mmCIF file of C-alpha atoms in Angstrom:
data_model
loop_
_atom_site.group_PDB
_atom_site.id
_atom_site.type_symbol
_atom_site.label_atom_id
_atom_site.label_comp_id
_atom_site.label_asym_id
_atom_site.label_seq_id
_atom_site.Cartn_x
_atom_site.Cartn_y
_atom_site.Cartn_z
ATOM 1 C CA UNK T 837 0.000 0.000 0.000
ATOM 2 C CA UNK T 838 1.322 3.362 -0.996
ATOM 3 C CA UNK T 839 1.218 6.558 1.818
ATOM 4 C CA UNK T 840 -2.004 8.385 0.493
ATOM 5 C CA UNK T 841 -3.823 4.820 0.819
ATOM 6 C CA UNK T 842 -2.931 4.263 4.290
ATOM 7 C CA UNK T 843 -4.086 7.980 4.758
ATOM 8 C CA UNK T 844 -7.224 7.616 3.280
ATOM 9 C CA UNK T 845 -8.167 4.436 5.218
ATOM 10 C CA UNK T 846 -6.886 6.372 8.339
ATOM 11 C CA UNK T 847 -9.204 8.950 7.621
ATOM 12 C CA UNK T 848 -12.066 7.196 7.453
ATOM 13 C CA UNK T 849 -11.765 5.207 10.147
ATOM 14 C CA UNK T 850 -11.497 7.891 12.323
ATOM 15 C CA UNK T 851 -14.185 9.798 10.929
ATOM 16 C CA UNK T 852 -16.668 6.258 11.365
ATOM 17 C CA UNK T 853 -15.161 6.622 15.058
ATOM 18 C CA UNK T 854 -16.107 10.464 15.438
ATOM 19 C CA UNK T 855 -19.600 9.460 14.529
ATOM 20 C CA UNK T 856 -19.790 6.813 16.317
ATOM 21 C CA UNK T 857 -18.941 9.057 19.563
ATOM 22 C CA UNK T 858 -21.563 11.237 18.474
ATOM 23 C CA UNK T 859 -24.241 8.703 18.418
ATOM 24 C CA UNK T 860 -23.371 7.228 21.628
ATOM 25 C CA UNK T 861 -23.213 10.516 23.161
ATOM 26 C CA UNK T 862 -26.798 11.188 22.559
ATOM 27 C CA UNK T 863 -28.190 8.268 22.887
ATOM 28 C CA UNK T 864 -26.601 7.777 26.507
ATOM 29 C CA UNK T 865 -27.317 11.050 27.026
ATOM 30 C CA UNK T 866 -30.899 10.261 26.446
ATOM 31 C CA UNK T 867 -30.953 13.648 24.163
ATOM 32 C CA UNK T 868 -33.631 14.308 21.781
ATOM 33 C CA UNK T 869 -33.244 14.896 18.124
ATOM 34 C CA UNK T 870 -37.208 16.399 17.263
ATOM 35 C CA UNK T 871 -39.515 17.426 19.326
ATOM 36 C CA UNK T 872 -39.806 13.702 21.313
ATOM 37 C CA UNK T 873 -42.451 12.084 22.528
ATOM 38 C CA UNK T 874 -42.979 14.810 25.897
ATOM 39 C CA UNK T 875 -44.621 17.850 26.220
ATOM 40 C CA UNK T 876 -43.811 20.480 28.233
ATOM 41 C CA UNK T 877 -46.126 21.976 31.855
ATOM 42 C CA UNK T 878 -45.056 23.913 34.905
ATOM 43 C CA UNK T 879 -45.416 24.875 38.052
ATOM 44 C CA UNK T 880 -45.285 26.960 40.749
ATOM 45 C CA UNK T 881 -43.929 26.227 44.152
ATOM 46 C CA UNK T 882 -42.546 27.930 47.048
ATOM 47 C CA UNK T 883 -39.953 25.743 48.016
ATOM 48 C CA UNK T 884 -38.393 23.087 45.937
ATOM 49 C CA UNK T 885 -35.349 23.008 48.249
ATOM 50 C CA UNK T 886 -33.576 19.627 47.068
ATOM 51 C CA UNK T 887 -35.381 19.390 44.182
ATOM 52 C CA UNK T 888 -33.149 18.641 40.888
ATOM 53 C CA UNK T 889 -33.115 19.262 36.729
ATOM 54 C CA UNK T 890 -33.279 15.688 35.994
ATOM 55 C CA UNK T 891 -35.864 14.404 38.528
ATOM 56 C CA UNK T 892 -38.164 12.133 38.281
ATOM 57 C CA UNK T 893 -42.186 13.133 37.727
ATOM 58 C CA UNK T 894 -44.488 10.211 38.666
ATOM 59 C CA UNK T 895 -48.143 9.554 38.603
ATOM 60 C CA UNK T 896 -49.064 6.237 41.137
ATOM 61 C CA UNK T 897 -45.697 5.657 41.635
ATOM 62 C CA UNK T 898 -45.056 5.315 37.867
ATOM 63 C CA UNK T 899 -42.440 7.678 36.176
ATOM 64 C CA UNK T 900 -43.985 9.796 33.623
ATOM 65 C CA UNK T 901 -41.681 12.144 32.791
ATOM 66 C CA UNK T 902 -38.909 14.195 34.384
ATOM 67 C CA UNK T 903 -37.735 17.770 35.381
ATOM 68 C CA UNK T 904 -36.751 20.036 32.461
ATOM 69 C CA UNK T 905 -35.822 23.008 34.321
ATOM 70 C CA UNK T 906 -35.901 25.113 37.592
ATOM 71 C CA UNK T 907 -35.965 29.028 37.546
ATOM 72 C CA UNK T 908 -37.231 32.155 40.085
ATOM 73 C CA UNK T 909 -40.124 34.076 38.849
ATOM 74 C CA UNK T 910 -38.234 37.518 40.194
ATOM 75 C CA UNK T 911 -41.975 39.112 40.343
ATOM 76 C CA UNK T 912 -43.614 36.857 42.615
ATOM 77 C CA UNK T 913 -40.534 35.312 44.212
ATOM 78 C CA UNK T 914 -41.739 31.673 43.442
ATOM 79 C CA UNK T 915 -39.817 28.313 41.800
ATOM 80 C CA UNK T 916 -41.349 28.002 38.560
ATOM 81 C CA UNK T 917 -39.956 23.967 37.502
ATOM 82 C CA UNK T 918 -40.731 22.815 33.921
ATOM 83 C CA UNK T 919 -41.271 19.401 33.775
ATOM 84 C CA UNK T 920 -41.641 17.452 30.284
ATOM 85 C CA UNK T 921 -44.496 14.676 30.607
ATOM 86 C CA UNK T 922 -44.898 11.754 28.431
ATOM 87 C CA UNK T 923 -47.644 12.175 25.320
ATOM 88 C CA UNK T 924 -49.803 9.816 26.278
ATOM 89 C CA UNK T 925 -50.253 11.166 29.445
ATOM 90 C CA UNK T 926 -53.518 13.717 30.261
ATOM 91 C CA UNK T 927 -53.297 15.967 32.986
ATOM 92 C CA UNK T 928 -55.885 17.512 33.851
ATOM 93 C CA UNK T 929 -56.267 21.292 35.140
ATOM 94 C CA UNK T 930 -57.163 20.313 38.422
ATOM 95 C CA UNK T 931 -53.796 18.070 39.026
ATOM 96 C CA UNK T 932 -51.702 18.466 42.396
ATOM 97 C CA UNK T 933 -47.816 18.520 41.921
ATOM 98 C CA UNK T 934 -46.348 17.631 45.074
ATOM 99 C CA UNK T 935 -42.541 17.636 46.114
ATOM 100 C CA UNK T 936 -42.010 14.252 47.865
ATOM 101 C CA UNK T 937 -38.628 12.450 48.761
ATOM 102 C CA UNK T 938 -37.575 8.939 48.038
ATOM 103 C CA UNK T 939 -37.620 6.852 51.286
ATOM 104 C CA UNK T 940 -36.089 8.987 54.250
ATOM 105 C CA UNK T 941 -33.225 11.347 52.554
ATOM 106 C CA UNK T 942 -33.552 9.869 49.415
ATOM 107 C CA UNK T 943 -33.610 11.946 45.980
ATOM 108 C CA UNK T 944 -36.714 14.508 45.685
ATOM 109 C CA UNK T 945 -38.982 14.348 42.833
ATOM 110 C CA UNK T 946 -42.297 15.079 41.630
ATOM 111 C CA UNK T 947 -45.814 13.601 41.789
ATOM 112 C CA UNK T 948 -48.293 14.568 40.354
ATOM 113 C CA UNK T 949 -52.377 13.360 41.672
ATOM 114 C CA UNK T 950 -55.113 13.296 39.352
ATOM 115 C CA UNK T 951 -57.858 15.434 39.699
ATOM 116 C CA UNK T 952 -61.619 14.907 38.615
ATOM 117 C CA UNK T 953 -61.622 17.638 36.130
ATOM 118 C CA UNK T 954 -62.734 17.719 32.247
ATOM 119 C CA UNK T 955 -60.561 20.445 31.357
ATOM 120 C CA UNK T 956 -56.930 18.659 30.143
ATOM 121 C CA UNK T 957 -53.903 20.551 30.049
ATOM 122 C CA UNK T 958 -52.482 21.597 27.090
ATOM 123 C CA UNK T 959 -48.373 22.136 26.291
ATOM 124 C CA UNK T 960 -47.261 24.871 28.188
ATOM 125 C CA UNK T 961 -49.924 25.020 30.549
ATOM 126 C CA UNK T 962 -49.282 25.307 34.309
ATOM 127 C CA UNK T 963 -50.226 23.187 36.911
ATOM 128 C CA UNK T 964 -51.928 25.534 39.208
ATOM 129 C CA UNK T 965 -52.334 23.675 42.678
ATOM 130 C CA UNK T 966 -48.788 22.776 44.255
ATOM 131 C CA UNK T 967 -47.504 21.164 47.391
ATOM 132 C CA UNK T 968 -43.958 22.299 48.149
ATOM 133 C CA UNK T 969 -41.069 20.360 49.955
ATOM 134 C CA UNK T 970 -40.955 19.458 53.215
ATOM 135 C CA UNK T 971 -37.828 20.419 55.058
ATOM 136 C CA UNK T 972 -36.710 18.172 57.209
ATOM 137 C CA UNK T 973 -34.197 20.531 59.152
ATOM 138 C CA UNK T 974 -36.838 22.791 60.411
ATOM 139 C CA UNK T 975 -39.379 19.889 61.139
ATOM 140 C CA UNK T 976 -36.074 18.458 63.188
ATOM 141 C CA UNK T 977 -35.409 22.209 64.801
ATOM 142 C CA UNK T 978 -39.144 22.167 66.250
ATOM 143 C CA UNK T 979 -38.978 19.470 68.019
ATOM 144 C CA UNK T 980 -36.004 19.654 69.617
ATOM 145 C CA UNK T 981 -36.590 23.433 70.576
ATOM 146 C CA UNK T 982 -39.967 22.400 71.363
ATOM 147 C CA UNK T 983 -41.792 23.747 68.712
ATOM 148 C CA UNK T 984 -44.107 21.216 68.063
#
């Protein structure tokens, strides 16, 4: 084989490697190409202390989607957390997000209880009624200062 062969075969197989990076990295990344298969509500809470991007949003105990993102609404001083729920999935308007934690200090995440409503929520609705994290270092502070 002459030098611009051995080049050329170099070349490609590093390029085949390149994309194969590339397609590992998003699909270990769990990345989206389109749009996916979620749609996108929010909502309100005023604490979400513990609460991660990346968390887990259940219905029943079943995971339904996770946390998109977490930002301050600077007007009203309140967590505003974007999750992305599965399509199949109807919400209703009436739907309770609640902050829970898994077992004792276990991870926080989201769930969500079904309401009795007709109305459904649409993409980039907001859940209105929210429950918001319990923290466990003032529950701990008033009872041993005898709070409680």
């Amino acid at each position: 084989m002459n030098k611009s062969s051995v080049e050329t075969a170099v070349g490609i197989f590093v390029l085949i490697g390149i994309i194969c990076v590339g397609y590992l990295t998003i699909r270990l990344g769990k990345m989206e190409w389109f749009g996916g298969d979620h749609y996108s509500v929010s909502a309100q809470f005023q604490s979400i202390s513990g609460l991660n991007i990346g968390a887990s949003v259940e219905v029943a105990g079943v995971q339904i989607g996770k946390v998109d993102s977490i930002s301050l609404d600077k007007e009203e001083m309140v967590a505003v957390v974007k999750m992305k729920i599965q399509k199949g999935v109807v919400l209703t308007d009436d739907v309770i997000a609640s902050i829970k934690t898994a077992g004792l200090i276990g991870d926080k995440y989201i769930n969500l209880t079904p309401g009795g409503s007709d109305e459904i929520l649409k993409p980039g609705d907001t859940i209105i009624e929210t429950e918001s994290a319990m923290d466990l270092e003032e529950l701990i502070s008033k009872y041993v200062f005898g709070g409680i």
